[in-house]
XYZ file of C-alpha atoms in Angstrom:
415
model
C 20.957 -14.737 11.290
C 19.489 -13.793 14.833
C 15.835 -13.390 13.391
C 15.388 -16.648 11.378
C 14.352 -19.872 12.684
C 14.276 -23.185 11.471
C 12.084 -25.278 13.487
C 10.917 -28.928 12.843
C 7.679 -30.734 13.661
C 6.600 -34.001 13.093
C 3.076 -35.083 12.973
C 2.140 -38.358 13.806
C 0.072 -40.949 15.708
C -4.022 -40.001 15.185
C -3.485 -36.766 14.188
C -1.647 -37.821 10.847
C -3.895 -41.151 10.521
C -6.639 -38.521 10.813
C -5.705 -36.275 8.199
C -4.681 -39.168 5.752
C -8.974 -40.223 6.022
C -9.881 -37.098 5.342
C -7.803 -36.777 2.515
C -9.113 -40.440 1.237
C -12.845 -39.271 1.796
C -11.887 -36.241 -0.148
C -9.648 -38.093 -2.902
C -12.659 -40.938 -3.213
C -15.390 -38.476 -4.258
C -13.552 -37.111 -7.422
C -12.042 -40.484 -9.047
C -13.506 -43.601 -10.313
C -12.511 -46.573 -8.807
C -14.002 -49.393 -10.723
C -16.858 -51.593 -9.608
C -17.873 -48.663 -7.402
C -19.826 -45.135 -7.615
C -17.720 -41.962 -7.239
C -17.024 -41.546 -3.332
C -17.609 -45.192 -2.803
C -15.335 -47.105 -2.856
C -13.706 -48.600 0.338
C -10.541 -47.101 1.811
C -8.377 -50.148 1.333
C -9.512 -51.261 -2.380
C -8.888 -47.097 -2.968
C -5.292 -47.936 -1.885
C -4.424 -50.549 -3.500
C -5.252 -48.725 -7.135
C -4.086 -45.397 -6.319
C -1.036 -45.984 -3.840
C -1.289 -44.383 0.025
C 1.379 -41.674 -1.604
C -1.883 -39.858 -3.625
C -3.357 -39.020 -0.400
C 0.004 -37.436 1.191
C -0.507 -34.000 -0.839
C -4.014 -33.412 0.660
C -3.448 -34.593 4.017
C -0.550 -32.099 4.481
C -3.057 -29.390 3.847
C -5.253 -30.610 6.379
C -2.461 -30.270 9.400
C -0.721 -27.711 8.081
C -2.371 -24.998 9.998
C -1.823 -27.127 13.518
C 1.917 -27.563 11.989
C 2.875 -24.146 11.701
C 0.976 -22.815 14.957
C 3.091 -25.556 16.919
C 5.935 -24.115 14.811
C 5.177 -20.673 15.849
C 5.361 -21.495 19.571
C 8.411 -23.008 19.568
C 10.240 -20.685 17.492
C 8.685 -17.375 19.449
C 8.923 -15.179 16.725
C 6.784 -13.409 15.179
C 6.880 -13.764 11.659
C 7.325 -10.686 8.793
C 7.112 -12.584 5.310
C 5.741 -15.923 4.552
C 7.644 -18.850 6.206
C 9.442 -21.198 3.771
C 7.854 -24.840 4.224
C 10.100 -27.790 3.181
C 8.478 -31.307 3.849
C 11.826 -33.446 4.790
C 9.938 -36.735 4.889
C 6.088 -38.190 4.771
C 5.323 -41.707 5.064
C 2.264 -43.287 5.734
C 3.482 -42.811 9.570
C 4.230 -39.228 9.714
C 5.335 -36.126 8.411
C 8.158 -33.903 9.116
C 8.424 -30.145 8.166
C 10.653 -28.134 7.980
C 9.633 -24.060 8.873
C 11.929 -21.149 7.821
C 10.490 -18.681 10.187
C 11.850 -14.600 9.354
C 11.682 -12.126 11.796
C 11.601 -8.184 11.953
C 15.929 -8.298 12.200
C 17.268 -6.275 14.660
C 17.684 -2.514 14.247
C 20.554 -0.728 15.744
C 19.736 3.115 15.498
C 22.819 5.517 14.710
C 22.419 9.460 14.756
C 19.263 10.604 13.248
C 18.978 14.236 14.686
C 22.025 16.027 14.250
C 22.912 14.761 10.702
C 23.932 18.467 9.037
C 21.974 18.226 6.084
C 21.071 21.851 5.154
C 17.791 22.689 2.802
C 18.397 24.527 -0.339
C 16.808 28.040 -0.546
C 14.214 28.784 -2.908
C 15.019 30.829 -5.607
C 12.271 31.427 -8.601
C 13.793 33.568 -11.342
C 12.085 35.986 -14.283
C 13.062 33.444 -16.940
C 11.074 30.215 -14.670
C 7.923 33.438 -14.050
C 8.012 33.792 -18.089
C 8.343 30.273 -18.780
C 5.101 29.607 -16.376
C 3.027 32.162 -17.775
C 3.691 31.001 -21.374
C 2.941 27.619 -20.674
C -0.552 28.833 -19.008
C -1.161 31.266 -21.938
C -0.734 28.417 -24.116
C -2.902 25.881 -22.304
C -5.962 28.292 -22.915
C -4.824 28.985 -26.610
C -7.689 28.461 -29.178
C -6.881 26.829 -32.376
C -8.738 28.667 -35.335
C -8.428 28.450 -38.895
C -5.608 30.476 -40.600
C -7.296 32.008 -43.551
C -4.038 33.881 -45.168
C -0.320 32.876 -45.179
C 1.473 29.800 -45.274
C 2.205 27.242 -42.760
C 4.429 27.660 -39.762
C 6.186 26.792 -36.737
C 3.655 25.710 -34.073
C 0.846 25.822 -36.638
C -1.471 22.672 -37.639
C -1.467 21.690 -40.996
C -4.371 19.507 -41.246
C -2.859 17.591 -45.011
C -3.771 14.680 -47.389
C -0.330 13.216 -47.491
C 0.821 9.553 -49.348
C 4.104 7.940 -49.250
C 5.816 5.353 -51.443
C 9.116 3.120 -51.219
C 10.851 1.847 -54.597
C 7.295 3.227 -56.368
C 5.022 1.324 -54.727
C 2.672 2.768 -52.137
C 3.871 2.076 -48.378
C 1.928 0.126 -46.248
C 0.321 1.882 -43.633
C 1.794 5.583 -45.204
C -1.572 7.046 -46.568
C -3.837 9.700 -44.089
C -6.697 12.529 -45.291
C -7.485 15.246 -43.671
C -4.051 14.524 -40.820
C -3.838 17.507 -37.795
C -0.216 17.716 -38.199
C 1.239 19.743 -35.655
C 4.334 21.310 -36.566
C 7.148 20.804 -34.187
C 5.875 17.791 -32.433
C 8.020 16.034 -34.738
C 5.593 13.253 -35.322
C 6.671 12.080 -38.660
C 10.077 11.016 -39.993
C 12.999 13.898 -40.433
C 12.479 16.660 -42.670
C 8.884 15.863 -42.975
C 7.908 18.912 -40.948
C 10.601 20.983 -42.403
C 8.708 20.508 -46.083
C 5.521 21.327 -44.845
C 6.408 24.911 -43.653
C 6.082 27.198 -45.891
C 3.455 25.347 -47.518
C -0.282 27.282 -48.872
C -3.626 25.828 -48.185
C -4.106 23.758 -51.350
C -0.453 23.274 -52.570
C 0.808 19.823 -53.062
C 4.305 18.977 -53.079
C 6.534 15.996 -53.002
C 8.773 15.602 -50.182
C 12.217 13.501 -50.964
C 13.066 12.021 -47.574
C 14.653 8.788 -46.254
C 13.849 6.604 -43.062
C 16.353 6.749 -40.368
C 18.660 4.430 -39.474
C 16.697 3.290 -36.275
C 14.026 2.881 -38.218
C 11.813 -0.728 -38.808
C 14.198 -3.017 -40.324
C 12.319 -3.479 -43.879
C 12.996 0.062 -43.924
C 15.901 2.089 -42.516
C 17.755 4.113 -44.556
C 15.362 3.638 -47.178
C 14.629 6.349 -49.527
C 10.693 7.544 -49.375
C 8.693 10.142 -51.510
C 5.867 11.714 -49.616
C 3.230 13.071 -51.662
C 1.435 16.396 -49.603
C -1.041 18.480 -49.941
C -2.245 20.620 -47.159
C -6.244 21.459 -47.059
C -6.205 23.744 -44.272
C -4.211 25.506 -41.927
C -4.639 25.956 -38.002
C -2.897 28.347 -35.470
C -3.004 28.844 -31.687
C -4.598 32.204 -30.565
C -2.391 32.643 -27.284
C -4.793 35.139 -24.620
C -3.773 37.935 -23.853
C -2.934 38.766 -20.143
C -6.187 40.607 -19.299
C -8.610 39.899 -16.297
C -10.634 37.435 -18.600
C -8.140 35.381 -18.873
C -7.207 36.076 -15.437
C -10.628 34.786 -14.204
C -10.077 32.017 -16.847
C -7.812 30.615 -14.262
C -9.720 30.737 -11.615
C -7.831 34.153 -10.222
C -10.994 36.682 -9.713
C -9.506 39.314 -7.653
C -6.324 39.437 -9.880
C -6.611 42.700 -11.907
C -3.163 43.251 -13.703
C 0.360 41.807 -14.967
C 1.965 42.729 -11.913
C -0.378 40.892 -9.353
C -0.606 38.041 -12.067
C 2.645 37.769 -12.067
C 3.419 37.688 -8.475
C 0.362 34.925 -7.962
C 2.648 32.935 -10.231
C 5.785 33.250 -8.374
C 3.912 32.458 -5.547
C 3.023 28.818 -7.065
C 6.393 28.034 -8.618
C 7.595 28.910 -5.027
C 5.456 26.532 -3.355
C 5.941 23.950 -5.883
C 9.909 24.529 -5.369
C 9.217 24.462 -1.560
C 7.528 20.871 -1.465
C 10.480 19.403 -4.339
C 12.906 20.609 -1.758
C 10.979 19.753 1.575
C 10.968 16.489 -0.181
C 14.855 16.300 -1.413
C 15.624 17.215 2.115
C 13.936 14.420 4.071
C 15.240 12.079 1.125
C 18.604 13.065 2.305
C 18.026 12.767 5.923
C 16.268 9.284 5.904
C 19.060 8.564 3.540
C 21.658 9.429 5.810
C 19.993 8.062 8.761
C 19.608 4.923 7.401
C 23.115 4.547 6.574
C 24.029 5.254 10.285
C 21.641 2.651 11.085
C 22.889 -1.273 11.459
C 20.217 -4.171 10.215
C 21.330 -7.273 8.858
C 18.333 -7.910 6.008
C 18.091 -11.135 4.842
C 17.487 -12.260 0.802
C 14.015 -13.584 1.885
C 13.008 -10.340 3.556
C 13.951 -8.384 0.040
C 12.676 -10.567 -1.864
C 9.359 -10.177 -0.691
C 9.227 -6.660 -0.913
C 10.670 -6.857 -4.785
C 7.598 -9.222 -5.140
C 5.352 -6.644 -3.085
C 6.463 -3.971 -5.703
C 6.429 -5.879 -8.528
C 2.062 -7.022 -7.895
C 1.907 -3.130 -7.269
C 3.025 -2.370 -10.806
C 1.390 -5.088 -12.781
C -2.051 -3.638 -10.684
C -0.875 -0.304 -11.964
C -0.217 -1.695 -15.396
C -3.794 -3.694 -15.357
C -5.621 -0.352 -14.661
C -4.523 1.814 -17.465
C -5.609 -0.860 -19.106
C -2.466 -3.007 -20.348
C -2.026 -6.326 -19.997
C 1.287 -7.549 -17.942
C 2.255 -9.998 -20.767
C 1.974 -7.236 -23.283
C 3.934 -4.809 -21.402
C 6.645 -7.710 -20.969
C 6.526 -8.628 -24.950
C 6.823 -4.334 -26.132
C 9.556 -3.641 -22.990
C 11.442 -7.134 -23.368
C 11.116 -7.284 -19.963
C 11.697 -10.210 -17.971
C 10.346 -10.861 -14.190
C 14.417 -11.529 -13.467
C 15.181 -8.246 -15.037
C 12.316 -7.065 -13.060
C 13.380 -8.660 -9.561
C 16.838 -6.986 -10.357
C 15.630 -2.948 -11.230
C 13.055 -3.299 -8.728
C 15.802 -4.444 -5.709
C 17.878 -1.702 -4.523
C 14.525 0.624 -3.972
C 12.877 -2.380 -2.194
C 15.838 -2.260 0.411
C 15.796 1.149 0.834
C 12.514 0.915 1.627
C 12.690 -1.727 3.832
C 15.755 0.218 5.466
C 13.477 3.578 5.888
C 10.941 1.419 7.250
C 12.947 -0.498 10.196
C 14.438 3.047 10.992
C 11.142 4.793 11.902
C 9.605 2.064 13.852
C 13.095 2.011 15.681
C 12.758 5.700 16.185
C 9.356 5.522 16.810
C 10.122 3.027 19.578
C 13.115 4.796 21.280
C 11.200 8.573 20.790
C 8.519 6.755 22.577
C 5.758 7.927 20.067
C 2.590 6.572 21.210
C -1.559 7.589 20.847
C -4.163 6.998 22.804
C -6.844 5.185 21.425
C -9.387 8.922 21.218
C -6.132 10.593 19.019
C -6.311 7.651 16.854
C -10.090 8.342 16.259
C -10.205 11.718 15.581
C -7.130 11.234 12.843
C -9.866 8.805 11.116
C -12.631 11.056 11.502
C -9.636 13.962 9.584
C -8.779 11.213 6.986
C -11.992 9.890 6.080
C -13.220 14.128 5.416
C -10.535 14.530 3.475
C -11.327 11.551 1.165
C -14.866 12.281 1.167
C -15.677 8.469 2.775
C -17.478 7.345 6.072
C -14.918 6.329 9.375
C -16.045 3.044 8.190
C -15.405 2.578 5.119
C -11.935 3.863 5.549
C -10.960 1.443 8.218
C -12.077 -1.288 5.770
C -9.778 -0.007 3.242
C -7.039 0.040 6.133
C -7.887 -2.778 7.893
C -8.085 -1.732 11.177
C -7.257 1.515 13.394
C -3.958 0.094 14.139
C -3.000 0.398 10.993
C -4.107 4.180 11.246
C -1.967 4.092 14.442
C 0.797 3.317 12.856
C 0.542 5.699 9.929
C 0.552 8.282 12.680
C 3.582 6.948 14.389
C 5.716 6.698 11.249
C 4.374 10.542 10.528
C 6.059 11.036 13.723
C 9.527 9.233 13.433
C 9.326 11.321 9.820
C 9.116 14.712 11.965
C 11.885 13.890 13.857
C 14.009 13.163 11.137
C 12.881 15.997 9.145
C 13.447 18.869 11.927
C 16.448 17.902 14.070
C 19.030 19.249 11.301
């Protein structure tokens, strides 16, 4: 491939002799030679117990830096992932490495304007207006106590309830004074389906059996549940009024009919931004595939490992450890690498084709434009200029953002 290098460089002469004192003063002060204190020891009777091969290790990490800088400026390439580093031979003379060096590969742009990709039109129907206003009816429902009648679909039977397997109690299968509510399906089958129907003080003894799926001690088994139900709970759904109007935050909605129409009116801009964002899926999509770049393994597999940090930070803030997640899931960091690959080259692939159309659009802004979108984005997150910047690491970074917002505009509106 075009974009990777493999350059040698040998170090040698002082500059190796150098680094392999350093790495003896260094070595000397954490081992005991005997006969001497820690650190004192001389450089030759240090040698002659340990071998000149223990100081190799830490006097590559002292020339390493010089190393890969000379490597740099022969190669001249600028790198995009870590280089690969093979050491092809050390001796108390030199060292030779070896530097894998990976470029940005070269992008050749196909079509990305006139790629015929059409946007649906939105459409919000009475049934999706219905469903909405159900759902927010039902998100402001109280739950009060049922005083008369027996239990029900979408009640909660709040029940003392005790199972047992082969008549003997089942470990685990005992709750008081359990908000059970019904059609959540939270227990086994036909658990819910005794329930209903049930009074407020009734016991009765449900005949079930564990599914198939079930724990392996006991699927298929036959279980006895016995319930009683101490009190019964039901949803109080509002009725559309301008309480529960203002309830929502809507104060200068007064009736069904404007209530209704303020609803359509979010479904359609909810529908509007899936679509907005279907269509430029489509487009960058498309683009992409008109696009040629050779990507290399190492190039991919940095970005699988980029995604794959991203999720165990994820994972480490809800407050789950990664090794627990792997143990429940039976997840693997193989089977990881291998889900997580085809959406790290598509978004490599996305990225390559906006900086190239960036680049041949010729979007570009000057330093003042780049200040002003810092002064908009640090508002809108409620943060100083500064403290954004840190977060970002610099106002090229910003930059950048901006240009990529551009190439995405271009893409976006040119079909």
């Amino acid at each position: 491939m075009k974009n990777v290098k493999e350059i040698e460089i040998k170090i040698e002469g002082e500059t190796w002799e150098n680094a392999l004192d350093k790495a003896y003063k260094k070595k000397n002060k954490e081992v005991k030679v005997e006969g001497f204190r820690k650190g004192t020891a001389p450089k030759n009777i240090f040698i002659k117990k340990f071998g000149i091969e223990a100081l190799y290790m830490d006097a590559v990490d002292f020339v390493m830096d010089e190393a890969y800088q000379k490597a740099l400026d022969e190669a001249k390439i600028t790198p995009v992932i870590e280089p690969k580093l093979d050491i092809t031979s050390i001796s108390e003379k030199e060292a030779v490495f070896k530097f894998t060096i990976t470029a940005k590969p070269e992008v050749t742009l196909g079509e990305y304007k006139k790629l015929g990709i059409k946007k649906e039109t939105v459409k919000v129907t009475k049934e999706e207006i219905d469903e909405e206003v159900a759902k927010l009816q039902n998100q402001l429902a109280e739950i009060a106590p049922k005083e008369k009648g027996k239990v029900e679909k979408g009640n909660t039977a709040v029940i003392d309830f005790e199972g047992f397997v082969d008549g003997k109690a089942l470990d685990g299968g005992k709750g008081e004074n359990y908000p059970l509510e019904i059609g959540t399906n939270t227990f086994i089958p036909g658990f819910e389906d005794g329930v209903i129907g049930m009074a407020i003080g009734e016991t009765k003894e449900l005949n079930l059996k564990f599914p198939e799926d079930y724990v392996a001690d006991l699927k298929g088994k036959e279980v006895k549940f016995n319930v009683t139900v101490r009190e019964i709970k039901e949803r109080i759904v509002p009725e559309l009024n301008e309480d529960f109007y203002k309830d929502l935050g809507y104060e200068n909605i007064k009736n069904e009919t404007e209530f209704r129409k303020e609803v359509e009116n979010v479904i359609t801009e909810r529908k509007t931004a899936d679509i907005e964002d279907a269509h430029l899926e489509k487009c960058l999509e498309k683009a992409s595939d008109n696009m040629k770049v050779e990507l290399s393994e190492d190039i991919i597999d940095e970005e699988v490992h980029r995604m794959i940090h991203q999720f165990e930070d994820q994972l480490k803030m809800q407050g789950i450890k990664v090794e627990d997640y792997m143990q429940i899931t039976g997840m693997t960091h193989e089977k990881m690498h291998e889900q997580m690959e085809p959406e790290a080259i598509k978004r490599i692939k996305y990225r390559y084709l906006l900086e190239a159309i960036a680049d041949a659009e010729k979007i570009d802004f000057t330093e003042e434009e780049v200040n002003k979108k810092a002064e908009e984005m640090a508002s809108n997150y409620g943060i100083t200029v500064e403290e954004l910047l840190k977060a970002y690491g610099s106002n090229e970074i910003v930059k950048y953002d901006m240009k990529m917002h551009g190439a995405l505009e271009i893409v976006k509106n040119n079909n």
